[in-house]
Structures are given as structure tokens and as C-alpha cells.
PDB file of C-alpha atoms in Angstrom:
ATOM      1  CA  GLY A   1     131.675 107.512  85.689  1.00  0.00           C
ATOM      2  CA  MET A   2     130.220 105.499  88.520  1.00  0.00           C
ATOM      3  CA  GLN A   3     126.601 106.372  89.216  1.00  0.00           C
ATOM      4  CA  SER A   4     124.824 105.528  92.464  1.00  0.00           C
ATOM      5  CA  HIS A   5     122.180 103.219  90.936  1.00  0.00           C
ATOM      6  CA  LEU A   6     124.840 101.373  88.928  1.00  0.00           C
ATOM      7  CA  GLN A   7     126.959 100.949  92.038  1.00  0.00           C
ATOM      8  CA  ALA A   8     123.940  99.520  93.824  1.00  0.00           C
ATOM      9  CA  LEU A   9     123.351  97.054  91.028  1.00  0.00           C
ATOM     10  CA  LEU A  10     126.980  95.990  90.980  1.00  0.00           C
ATOM     11  CA  SER A  11     126.966  95.562  94.744  1.00  0.00           C
ATOM     12  CA  LEU A  12     123.955  93.259  94.381  1.00  0.00           C
ATOM     13  CA  TYR A  13     125.843  91.217  91.773  1.00  0.00           C
ATOM     14  CA  LYS A  14     128.900  91.086  94.029  1.00  0.00           C
ATOM     15  CA  LEU A  15     126.767  89.813  96.924  1.00  0.00           C
ATOM     16  CA  PHE A  16     125.611  86.723  94.994  1.00  0.00           C
ATOM     17  CA  CYS A  17     128.516  86.274  92.506  1.00  0.00           C
ATOM     18  CA  PRO A  18     131.588  87.966  93.982  1.00  0.00           C
ATOM     19  CA  GLU A  19     133.900  86.416  91.414  1.00  0.00           C
ATOM     20  CA  GLN A  20     132.125  88.304  88.649  1.00  0.00           C
ATOM     21  CA  VAL A  21     132.707  91.785  90.102  1.00  0.00           C
ATOM     22  CA  THR A  22     136.393  92.639  90.487  1.00  0.00           C
ATOM     23  CA  ILE A  23     136.190  96.410  91.032  1.00  0.00           C
ATOM     24  CA  THR A  24     136.205  98.007  94.467  1.00  0.00           C
ATOM     25  CA  LEU A  25     132.861  99.439  95.560  1.00  0.00           C
ATOM     26  CA  PRO A  26     132.285 101.980  98.347  1.00  0.00           C
ATOM     27  CA  GLY A  27     131.316 100.499 101.669  1.00  0.00           C
ATOM     28  CA  LYS A  28     128.404 102.817 102.375  1.00  0.00           C
ATOM     29  CA  MET A  29     125.770 103.239  99.691  1.00  0.00           C
ATOM     30  CA  LYS A  30     122.087 104.056  99.544  1.00  0.00           C
ATOM     31  CA  THR A  31     119.978 100.868  99.617  1.00  0.00           C
ATOM     32  CA  TYR A  32     118.215 100.460  96.292  1.00  0.00           C
ATOM     33  CA  PHE A  33     117.172  96.800  96.620  1.00  0.00           C
ATOM     34  CA  LYS A  34     115.484  95.242  99.619  1.00  0.00           C
ATOM     35  CA  ASN A  35     116.848  91.973 100.914  1.00  0.00           C
ATOM     36  CA  SER A  36     114.691  89.324  99.239  1.00  0.00           C
ATOM     37  CA  GLU A  37     115.594  86.754 101.909  1.00  0.00           C
ATOM     38  CA  GLY A  38     114.162  88.851 104.736  1.00  0.00           C
ATOM     39  CA  PRO A  39     110.684  87.272 104.883  1.00  0.00           C
ATOM     40  CA  TRP A  40     112.095  83.744 104.675  1.00  0.00           C
ATOM     41  CA  LYS A  41     114.656  84.369 107.412  1.00  0.00           C
ATOM     42  CA  ALA A  42     111.959  85.712 109.700  1.00  0.00           C
ATOM     43  CA  ALA A  43     109.705  82.754 108.893  1.00  0.00           C
ATOM     44  CA  ILE A  44     112.514  80.336 109.750  1.00  0.00           C
ATOM     45  CA  SER A  45     113.100  82.210 112.984  1.00  0.00           C
ATOM     46  CA  ALA A  46     109.405  81.896 113.803  1.00  0.00           C
ATOM     47  CA  VAL A  47     109.567  78.119 113.347  1.00  0.00           C
ATOM     48  CA  ARG A  48     112.644  77.924 115.581  1.00  0.00           C
ATOM     49  CA  GLN A  49     110.916  80.106 118.150  1.00  0.00           C
ATOM     50  CA  ARG A  50     107.882  77.811 118.226  1.00  0.00           C
ATOM     51  CA  ASN A  51     109.934  74.631 118.461  1.00  0.00           C
ATOM     52  CA  GLN A  52     112.568  75.839 120.926  1.00  0.00           C
ATOM     53  CA  GLY A  53     110.538  78.286 122.983  1.00  0.00           C
ATOM     54  CA  THR A  54     112.903  81.182 122.524  1.00  0.00           C
ATOM     55  CA  SER A  55     112.030  84.831 123.035  1.00  0.00           C
ATOM     56  CA  PRO A  56     109.314  86.103 120.690  1.00  0.00           C
ATOM     57  CA  LEU A  57     110.248  88.107 117.620  1.00  0.00           C
ATOM     58  CA  SER A  58     108.580  91.375 116.728  1.00  0.00           C
ATOM     59  CA  GLN A  59     108.927  91.163 112.994  1.00  0.00           C
ATOM     60  CA  ALA A  60     105.877  90.782 110.749  1.00  0.00           C
ATOM     61  CA  VAL A  61     106.336  88.485 107.778  1.00  0.00           C
ATOM     62  CA  PHE A  62     104.209  88.412 104.682  1.00  0.00           C
ATOM     63  CA  LEU A  63     104.946  86.993 101.256  1.00  0.00           C
ATOM     64  CA  GLY A  64     105.041  89.804  98.699  1.00  0.00           C
ATOM     65  CA  THR A  65     107.064  92.724  97.452  1.00  0.00           C
ATOM     66  CA  SER A  66     106.648  94.676 100.663  1.00  0.00           C
ATOM     67  CA  GLN A  67     105.878  93.862 104.283  1.00  0.00           C
ATOM     68  CA  PRO A  68     102.558  95.373 105.452  1.00  0.00           C
ATOM     69  CA  GLN A  69     102.406  97.369 108.628  1.00  0.00           C
ATOM     70  CA  SER A  70     100.248  95.381 111.010  1.00  0.00           C
ATOM     71  CA  ARG A  71      97.292  97.173 112.528  1.00  0.00           C
ATOM     72  CA  LYS A  72      98.113  98.063 116.151  1.00  0.00           C
ATOM     73  CA  ARG A  73      95.437  96.870 118.547  1.00  0.00           C
ATOM     74  CA  LYS A  74      94.909  97.672 122.185  1.00  0.00           C
ATOM     75  CA  TRP A  75      96.053  95.070 124.682  1.00  0.00           C
ATOM     76  CA  ASN A  76      92.471  93.992 125.405  1.00  0.00           C
ATOM     77  CA  ALA A  77      91.178  94.277 121.818  1.00  0.00           C
ATOM     78  CA  GLN A  78      89.873  91.172 120.053  1.00  0.00           C
ATOM     79  CA  LEU A  79      89.482  90.170 116.437  1.00  0.00           C
ATOM     80  CA  VAL A  80      85.697  90.219 116.015  1.00  0.00           C
ATOM     81  CA  ILE A  81      83.262  90.525 113.127  1.00  0.00           C
ATOM     82  CA  PRO A  82      81.480  93.934 113.361  1.00  0.00           C
ATOM     83  CA  ALA A  83      77.773  94.034 114.116  1.00  0.00           C
ATOM     84  CA  SER A  84      75.271  94.931 111.373  1.00  0.00           C
ATOM     85  CA  ARG A  85      74.489  98.625 111.538  1.00  0.00           C
ATOM     86  CA  THR A  86      72.845 100.769 108.921  1.00  0.00           C
ATOM     87  CA  SER A  87      74.966 103.287 107.038  1.00  0.00           C
ATOM     88  CA  THR A  88      72.285 106.009 107.237  1.00  0.00           C
ATOM     89  CA  ASN A  89      70.744 107.977 110.069  1.00  0.00           C
ATOM     90  CA  ASN A  90      67.281 106.697 109.300  1.00  0.00           C
ATOM     91  CA  LEU A  91      66.233 104.169 111.957  1.00  0.00           C
ATOM     92  CA  GLU A  92      62.451 104.338 111.648  1.00  0.00           C
ATOM     93  CA  GLY A  93      61.690 102.921 108.205  1.00  0.00           C
ATOM     94  CA  ASP A  94      58.154 104.382 108.011  1.00  0.00           C
ATOM     95  CA  SER A  95      58.175 105.797 104.494  1.00  0.00           C
ATOM     96  CA  ALA A  96      58.240 103.612 101.395  1.00  0.00           C
ATOM     97  CA  ASN A  97      61.060 105.757 100.017  1.00  0.00           C
ATOM     98  CA  GLU A  98      63.226 105.450 103.136  1.00  0.00           C
ATOM     99  CA  SER A  99      65.738 102.682 103.619  1.00  0.00           C
ATOM    100  CA  PHE A 100      64.948  99.828 105.927  1.00  0.00           C
ATOM    101  CA  PRO A 101      67.536  99.680 108.761  1.00  0.00           C
ATOM    102  CA  VAL A 102      69.401  96.409 108.955  1.00  0.00           C
ATOM    103  CA  GLU A 103      69.169  96.467 112.759  1.00  0.00           C
ATOM    104  CA  GLN A 104      65.442  95.763 112.409  1.00  0.00           C
ATOM    105  CA  LEU A 105      65.874  92.915 109.906  1.00  0.00           C
ATOM    106  CA  ARG A 106      64.941  89.762 111.794  1.00  0.00           C
ATOM    107  CA  THR A 107      62.954  87.417 109.567  1.00  0.00           C
ATOM    108  CA  PHE A 108      62.864  86.263 105.964  1.00  0.00           C
ATOM    109  CA  PRO A 109      59.336  87.764 105.383  1.00  0.00           C
ATOM    110  CA  GLN A 110      60.805  91.141 106.456  1.00  0.00           C
ATOM    111  CA  LEU A 111      63.503  90.701 103.861  1.00  0.00           C
ATOM    112  CA  LEU A 112      60.949  89.996 101.140  1.00  0.00           C
ATOM    113  CA  GLN A 113      58.662  92.896 102.106  1.00  0.00           C
ATOM    114  CA  ASN A 114      61.490  95.445 102.281  1.00  0.00           C
ATOM    115  CA  ILE A 115      63.929  94.081  99.714  1.00  0.00           C
ATOM    116  CA  HIS A 116      63.824  97.325  97.668  1.00  0.00           C
ATOM    117  CA  ARG A 117      64.487  99.497 100.724  1.00  0.00           C
ATOM    118  CA  ILE A 118      67.402  97.644 102.316  1.00  0.00           C
ATOM    119  CA  GLU A 119      70.877  99.170 102.415  1.00  0.00           C
ATOM    120  CA  PHE A 120      73.973  97.239 103.315  1.00  0.00           C
ATOM    121  CA  PRO A 121      75.636  98.184 106.605  1.00  0.00           C
ATOM    122  CA  SER A 122      78.564 100.584 106.726  1.00  0.00           C
ATOM    123  CA  GLN A 123      80.885  97.743 107.847  1.00  0.00           C
ATOM    124  CA  MET A 124      80.609  95.032 105.215  1.00  0.00           C
ATOM    125  CA  GLY A 125      82.257  92.422 107.441  1.00  0.00           C
ATOM    126  CA  SER A 126      79.027  92.137 109.394  1.00  0.00           C
ATOM    127  CA  VAL A 127      77.328  90.578 106.343  1.00  0.00           C
ATOM    128  CA  LEU A 128      79.316  87.352 106.899  1.00  0.00           C
ATOM    129  CA  THR A 129      77.383  86.514 110.084  1.00  0.00           C
ATOM    130  CA  ASN A 130      73.944  87.598 108.866  1.00  0.00           C
ATOM    131  CA  PRO A 131      72.140  84.936 106.755  1.00  0.00           C
ATOM    132  CA  LEU A 132      69.435  87.400 105.676  1.00  0.00           C
ATOM    133  CA  LEU A 133      72.002  89.864 104.326  1.00  0.00           C
ATOM    134  CA  LEU A 134      73.803  86.992 102.609  1.00  0.00           C
ATOM    135  CA  HIS A 135      70.468  86.115 100.912  1.00  0.00           C
ATOM    136  CA  TYR A 136      70.130  89.747  99.859  1.00  0.00           C
ATOM    137  CA  MET A 137      73.742  89.862  98.667  1.00  0.00           C
ATOM    138  CA  ASN A 138      73.126  86.758  96.555  1.00  0.00           C
ATOM    139  CA  CYS A 139      70.040  88.404  94.964  1.00  0.00           C
ATOM    140  CA  VAL A 140      71.278  91.906  94.117  1.00  0.00           C
ATOM    141  CA  LYS A 141      74.660  90.864  92.584  1.00  0.00           C
ATOM    142  CA  ASP A 142      75.986  94.399  92.979  1.00  0.00           C
ATOM    143  CA  GLU A 143      79.684  94.658  92.070  1.00  0.00           C
ATOM    144  CA  SER A 144      80.252  97.496  94.544  1.00  0.00           C
ATOM    145  CA  ILE A 145      79.076  95.259  97.400  1.00  0.00           C
ATOM    146  CA  TYR A 146      81.543  92.541  96.482  1.00  0.00           C
ATOM    147  CA  LEU A 147      84.270  95.157  96.103  1.00  0.00           C
ATOM    148  CA  ARG A 148      83.668  96.560  99.579  1.00  0.00           C
ATOM    149  CA  LEU A 149      83.743  93.048 101.070  1.00  0.00           C
ATOM    150  CA  TYR A 150      86.891  92.283  99.005  1.00  0.00           C
ATOM    151  CA  TYR A 151      88.843  95.196 100.500  1.00  0.00           C
ATOM    152  CA  TRP A 152      87.678  94.558 104.051  1.00  0.00           C
ATOM    153  CA  MET A 153      88.381  90.824 103.941  1.00  0.00           C
ATOM    154  CA  GLY A 154      91.713  91.208 102.212  1.00  0.00           C
ATOM    155  CA  GLN A 155      92.928  93.667 104.833  1.00  0.00           C
ATOM    156  CA  MET A 156      91.737  91.551 107.763  1.00  0.00           C
ATOM    157  CA  LEU A 157      93.293  88.332 106.440  1.00  0.00           C
ATOM    158  CA  GLN A 158      96.628  89.992 105.706  1.00  0.00           C
ATOM    159  CA  GLU A 159      96.918  91.752 109.047  1.00  0.00           C
ATOM    160  CA  GLU A 160      95.765  88.841 111.211  1.00  0.00           C
ATOM    161  CA  CYS A 161      97.314  85.859 109.432  1.00  0.00           C
ATOM    162  CA  ALA A 162      98.473  83.603 112.283  1.00  0.00           C
ATOM    163  CA  TRP A 163     101.476  82.114 110.421  1.00  0.00           C
ATOM    164  CA  CYS A 164     102.673  85.305 108.710  1.00  0.00           C
ATOM    165  CA  VAL A 165     102.794  87.509 111.838  1.00  0.00           C
ATOM    166  CA  VAL A 166     105.525  86.067 114.017  1.00  0.00           C
ATOM    167  CA  ASP A 167     104.406  87.386 117.400  1.00  0.00           C
ATOM    168  CA  ASN A 168     100.666  87.057 116.773  1.00  0.00           C
ATOM    169  CA  PRO A 169      99.011  85.604 119.942  1.00  0.00           C
ATOM    170  CA  CYS A 170      95.525  85.455 118.439  1.00  0.00           C
ATOM    171  CA  GLU A 171      95.537  82.161 116.522  1.00  0.00           C
ATOM    172  CA  GLU A 172      92.177  81.060 117.935  1.00  0.00           C
ATOM    173  CA  GLU A 173      90.557  84.327 116.889  1.00  0.00           C
ATOM    174  CA  PHE A 174      92.019  83.949 113.435  1.00  0.00           C
ATOM    175  CA  LYS A 175      90.594  80.406 113.242  1.00  0.00           C
ATOM    176  CA  LYS A 176      87.156  81.816 114.024  1.00  0.00           C
ATOM    177  CA  LEU A 177      87.523  84.393 111.257  1.00  0.00           C
ATOM    178  CA  LEU A 178      88.483  81.692 108.725  1.00  0.00           C
ATOM    179  CA  THR A 179      85.560  79.533 109.864  1.00  0.00           C
ATOM    180  CA  THR A 180      83.147  82.439 109.487  1.00  0.00           C
ATOM    181  CA  ILE A 181      84.387  83.125 105.958  1.00  0.00           C
ATOM    182  CA  TYR A 182      84.089  79.420 105.077  1.00  0.00           C
ATOM    183  CA  LYS A 183      80.496  79.242 106.332  1.00  0.00           C
ATOM    184  CA  ALA A 184      79.601  82.321 104.243  1.00  0.00           C
ATOM    185  CA  GLU A 185      81.185  80.716 101.166  1.00  0.00           C
ATOM    186  CA  CYS A 186      79.130  77.533 101.763  1.00  0.00           C
ATOM    187  CA  PHE A 187      76.000  79.669 102.089  1.00  0.00           C
ATOM    188  CA  LEU A 188      76.679  81.586  98.862  1.00  0.00           C
ATOM    189  CA  GLN A 189      78.043  78.468  97.100  1.00  0.00           C
ATOM    190  CA  GLU A 190      81.026  80.425  95.806  1.00  0.00           C
ATOM    191  CA  GLY A 191      84.430  81.475  97.066  1.00  0.00           C
ATOM    192  CA  PHE A 192      85.580  85.021  97.793  1.00  0.00           C
ATOM    193  CA  SER A 193      88.289  86.456  95.538  1.00  0.00           C
ATOM    194  CA  ALA A 194      90.004  88.110  98.526  1.00  0.00           C
ATOM    195  CA  CYS A 195      90.239  84.724 100.213  1.00  0.00           C
ATOM    196  CA  GLU A 196      91.641  83.170  97.049  1.00  0.00           C
ATOM    197  CA  GLU A 197      94.369  85.833  96.783  1.00  0.00           C
ATOM    198  CA  PHE A 198      95.199  85.425 100.469  1.00  0.00           C
ATOM    199  CA  LEU A 199      95.702  81.671 100.048  1.00  0.00           C
ATOM    200  CA  TYR A 200      97.906  82.109  96.993  1.00  0.00           C
ATOM    201  CA  LYS A 201     100.124  84.593  98.839  1.00  0.00           C
ATOM    202  CA  THR A 202     100.468  82.742 102.113  1.00  0.00           C
ATOM    203  CA  LEU A 203     100.424  79.016 101.255  1.00  0.00           C
ATOM    204  CA  PRO A 204     104.170  79.105 100.404  1.00  0.00           C
ATOM    205  CA  LEU A 205     104.786  80.296 103.986  1.00  0.00           C
ATOM    206  CA  TRP A 206     102.302  77.909 105.615  1.00  0.00           C
ATOM    207  CA  ASP A 207     103.742  75.084 107.743  1.00  0.00           C
ATOM    208  CA  GLY A 208     100.722  72.809 107.201  1.00  0.00           C
ATOM    209  CA  PHE A 209      99.997  72.774 110.927  1.00  0.00           C
ATOM    210  CA  CYS A 210      98.667  76.227 111.914  1.00  0.00           C
ATOM    211  CA  CYS A 211      94.870  76.437 111.337  1.00  0.00           C
ATOM    212  CA  GLN A 212      95.116  73.266 109.266  1.00  0.00           C
ATOM    213  CA  SER A 213      91.443  72.319 108.948  1.00  0.00           C
ATOM    214  CA  GLU A 214      90.351  75.938 108.424  1.00  0.00           C
ATOM    215  CA  VAL A 215      92.879  76.552 105.640  1.00  0.00           C
ATOM    216  CA  LEU A 216      92.054  73.342 103.770  1.00  0.00           C
ATOM    217  CA  ARG A 217      88.339  74.076 103.917  1.00  0.00           C
ATOM    218  CA  LEU A 218      88.936  77.477 102.353  1.00  0.00           C
ATOM    219  CA  VAL A 219      91.054  75.848  99.638  1.00  0.00           C
ATOM    220  CA  SER A 220      88.017  73.767  98.614  1.00  0.00           C
ATOM    221  CA  TRP A 221      86.178  76.955  97.564  1.00  0.00           C
ATOM    222  CA  ILE A 222      88.837  78.439  95.269  1.00  0.00           C
ATOM    223  CA  PRO A 223      87.061  79.564  92.094  1.00  0.00           C
ATOM    224  CA  PHE A 224      87.466  77.498  88.952  1.00  0.00           C
ATOM    225  CA  SER A 225      90.505  78.300  86.760  1.00  0.00           C
ATOM    226  CA  SER A 226      92.931  76.480  84.494  1.00  0.00           C
ATOM    227  CA  PHE A 227      95.478  74.105  85.971  1.00  0.00           C
ATOM    228  CA  SER A 228      98.415  76.171  84.664  1.00  0.00           C
ATOM    229  CA  ASP A 229      97.096  79.213  86.538  1.00  0.00           C
ATOM    230  CA  ILE A 230      96.715  77.594  89.950  1.00  0.00           C
ATOM    231  CA  LYS A 231      99.563  75.058  89.856  1.00  0.00           C
ATOM    232  CA  PRO A 232     102.369  77.372  91.079  1.00  0.00           C
ATOM    233  CA  TYR A 233     100.139  79.027  93.713  1.00  0.00           C
ATOM    234  CA  LEU A 234      98.108  76.092  95.020  1.00  0.00           C
ATOM    235  CA  TYR A 235      99.372  72.659  94.005  1.00  0.00           C
ATOM    236  CA  ASP A 236     103.105  73.270  94.313  1.00  0.00           C
ATOM    237  CA  PRO A 237     103.037  74.567  97.960  1.00  0.00           C
ATOM    238  CA  LEU A 238     100.630  71.803  98.985  1.00  0.00           C
ATOM    239  CA  ALA A 239     102.771  69.180  97.217  1.00  0.00           C
ATOM    240  CA  GLN A 240     105.846  70.157  99.230  1.00  0.00           C
ATOM    241  CA  LEU A 241     103.884  69.706 102.450  1.00  0.00           C
ATOM    242  CA  PHE A 242     102.120  66.568 101.188  1.00  0.00           C
ATOM    243  CA  PHE A 243     105.328  64.580 100.625  1.00  0.00           C
ATOM    244  CA  THR A 244     106.862  65.553 103.973  1.00  0.00           C
ATOM    245  CA  SER A 245     103.831  65.307 106.283  1.00  0.00           C
ATOM    246  CA  SER A 246     101.863  62.642 108.146  1.00  0.00           C
ATOM    247  CA  ILE A 247      99.371  60.284 106.575  1.00  0.00           C
ATOM    248  CA  TYR A 248      96.580  62.265 108.246  1.00  0.00           C
ATOM    249  CA  PHE A 249      97.632  65.445 106.431  1.00  0.00           C
ATOM    250  CA  LYS A 250      97.899  63.540 103.151  1.00  0.00           C
ATOM    251  CA  CYS A 251      94.347  62.266 103.526  1.00  0.00           C
ATOM    252  CA  SER A 252      93.127  65.736 104.471  1.00  0.00           C
ATOM    253  CA  VAL A 253      94.673  67.243 101.330  1.00  0.00           C
ATOM    254  CA  LEU A 254      93.142  64.526  99.135  1.00  0.00           C
ATOM    255  CA  GLU A 255      89.739  65.141 100.735  1.00  0.00           C
ATOM    256  CA  THR A 256      90.152  68.870 100.093  1.00  0.00           C
ATOM    257  CA  MET A 257      90.996  68.277  96.431  1.00  0.00           C
ATOM    258  CA  LYS A 258      87.892  66.073  96.112  1.00  0.00           C
ATOM    259  CA  GLU A 259      85.676  68.772  97.606  1.00  0.00           C
ATOM    260  CA  LEU A 260      87.308  71.382  95.340  1.00  0.00           C
ATOM    261  CA  LEU A 261      86.472  69.273  92.291  1.00  0.00           C
ATOM    262  CA  GLN A 262      82.900  68.772  93.489  1.00  0.00           C
ATOM    263  CA  ASN A 263      82.425  72.501  93.975  1.00  0.00           C
ATOM    264  CA  TRP A 264      83.793  73.187  90.499  1.00  0.00           C
ATOM    265  CA  LEU A 265      81.464  70.597  88.955  1.00  0.00           C
ATOM    266  CA  ASN A 266      78.452  71.996  90.806  1.00  0.00           C
ATOM    267  CA  CYS A 267      79.248  75.541  89.694  1.00  0.00           C
ATOM    268  CA  ASN A 268      79.627  74.427  86.086  1.00  0.00           C
ATOM    269  CA  VAL A 269      76.357  72.493  86.172  1.00  0.00           C
ATOM    270  CA  ILE A 270      74.485  75.499  87.600  1.00  0.00           C
ATOM    271  CA  GLN A 271      76.005  77.788  84.983  1.00  0.00           C
ATOM    272  CA  ALA A 272      75.202  75.342  82.150  1.00  0.00           C
ATOM    273  CA  GLU A 273      71.588  74.998  83.329  1.00  0.00           C
ATOM    274  CA  SER A 274      71.243  78.758  83.523  1.00  0.00           C
ATOM    275  CA  GLU A 275      72.566  79.255  80.001  1.00  0.00           C
ATOM    276  CA  PHE A 276      70.311  76.449  78.706  1.00  0.00           C
ATOM    277  CA  SER A 277      67.187  77.919  80.294  1.00  0.00           C
ATOM    278  CA  SER A 278      67.978  81.393  78.940  1.00  0.00           C
TER     279      SER A 278
END
């Protein structure tokens, strides 16, 4: 007999190929499959809204299997990088066994003298704006530190993406966030995996205009991988924009690809020298 999940599957077939399903299906059934065209329809509506000045939509769009629930902010809240604050209650730093509070870290000599007593702040996002903590992060190479930063950055980028959230009024704040991440990548001379995943997910929805310079600069720090791995996620979306955009955008993309190649070559040279010396 007819089972509910089979009816749902047949109804999906009938939606796309009605000539293939000749039986009569009930009008009301439990929804088993989400509409795959939903994110694209909302993205198209967002473009129409921007070009025609129609009423704003309240639907969040994000490329993926599910649409994330955007973090609700107060009307006067701003997208800011948190300040560096220690994760412990110790704020004196007198004993050699006690951790050195990051609030008191001001100079590079302080970093050297207390490098074994420093703890990263409770909010890892604050590391992005602190050169001394970036130095420390580059020295310790602790996987847990990168994992904490990965989760924080991934969540922030997904929730605040200016071209994935239709009614997002904070494009300038999002630009500042992308610029801060880019500067941290330049400082560390390596890209963040959370930023790489964000670009792969959102480039197919990007119009090539919103946060253009910030996005292309982040593309230049994508970690090295094989061409077959990055072609569908990086080159294909950029190629569609490349052939339909202005000469300025074409030159910007070519410049980005040149910087990406330079970063890859530098990373390979450093790695080769390190292996040779060891």
C-alpha cells in the first residue's frame, strides 16, 4: 500500500516530471523534502529589492542544507571584535606559577618574559586585533587555540554575511570584520580554515559587488590545495562573475589570483626550507 514517505517521494517526482507520475496523490501530506529553490528565490528577491528599492525582506539566506537562525541583536548593538580579557580570575600575576593576564600585556619584552604564563582570553575573537597575542599564537601552535578561533569565526561570518542575510543593514561593520580577518592572515602568513569554508559556501551567492575588495583579499589567502578540489568552489563562481562584469572587476580577480599564487609559493618555500634544515 501507499506509505507516507513513498507518497512524498512520488509528489517530488510529480513536481519536476508530472508526465512520469500518473497516479493521484493526496493534496495534504507531511513535508519530507525542503524546497531546494528557497535560498535562490530569496537571493533573487534580495537583488530585486536592492535594484528597485522595494520593501525589505525578512528572510535569511545561506547556501547549504539548512538555513541558520541569525543571531538576534538589540537595535543599538554593533558588530565588534571583543576586547582581550583573561579567562581566569587572576589579575595580579605575581607568582611564577600564576598566569599572566592578557589585559596587562603591552610590549613585546613582556611577551618574552611571561611567555610560559600567558593564557589566551576567554573570547578568542579578541586575538585578531592584538599583535602580541598573534605572535604568541604563531609560537605555541596549539590545535585547541585554532579550533576555538575556527568556531568563533565561522559563526560570526555565517550570521553577519552581508550578501546572505537579505535585510542586513550592517554591511560596513561586516567589511570591518573581513578587513580585520585579512590583516590577521597577513600577520600570520596563513589563511584561516573557517574563512576558507565561508568563501566556498557563499561565493556562489555573491554578486561580485558587495564587499568586493574585502572578499577578493580573503580569497588570496585560501590555503594550498589541488586544482580539482577548489575548482567547483572557487574558480567556477568567480568565472561566472568574471565573464559578466566590468573590466575593473576582471583586473581585480586577476590580481587576486596572482597574490594567491604568490602566497602558495611562499608557503611552499618556507615549508621546503624547514624540511631541509631539519
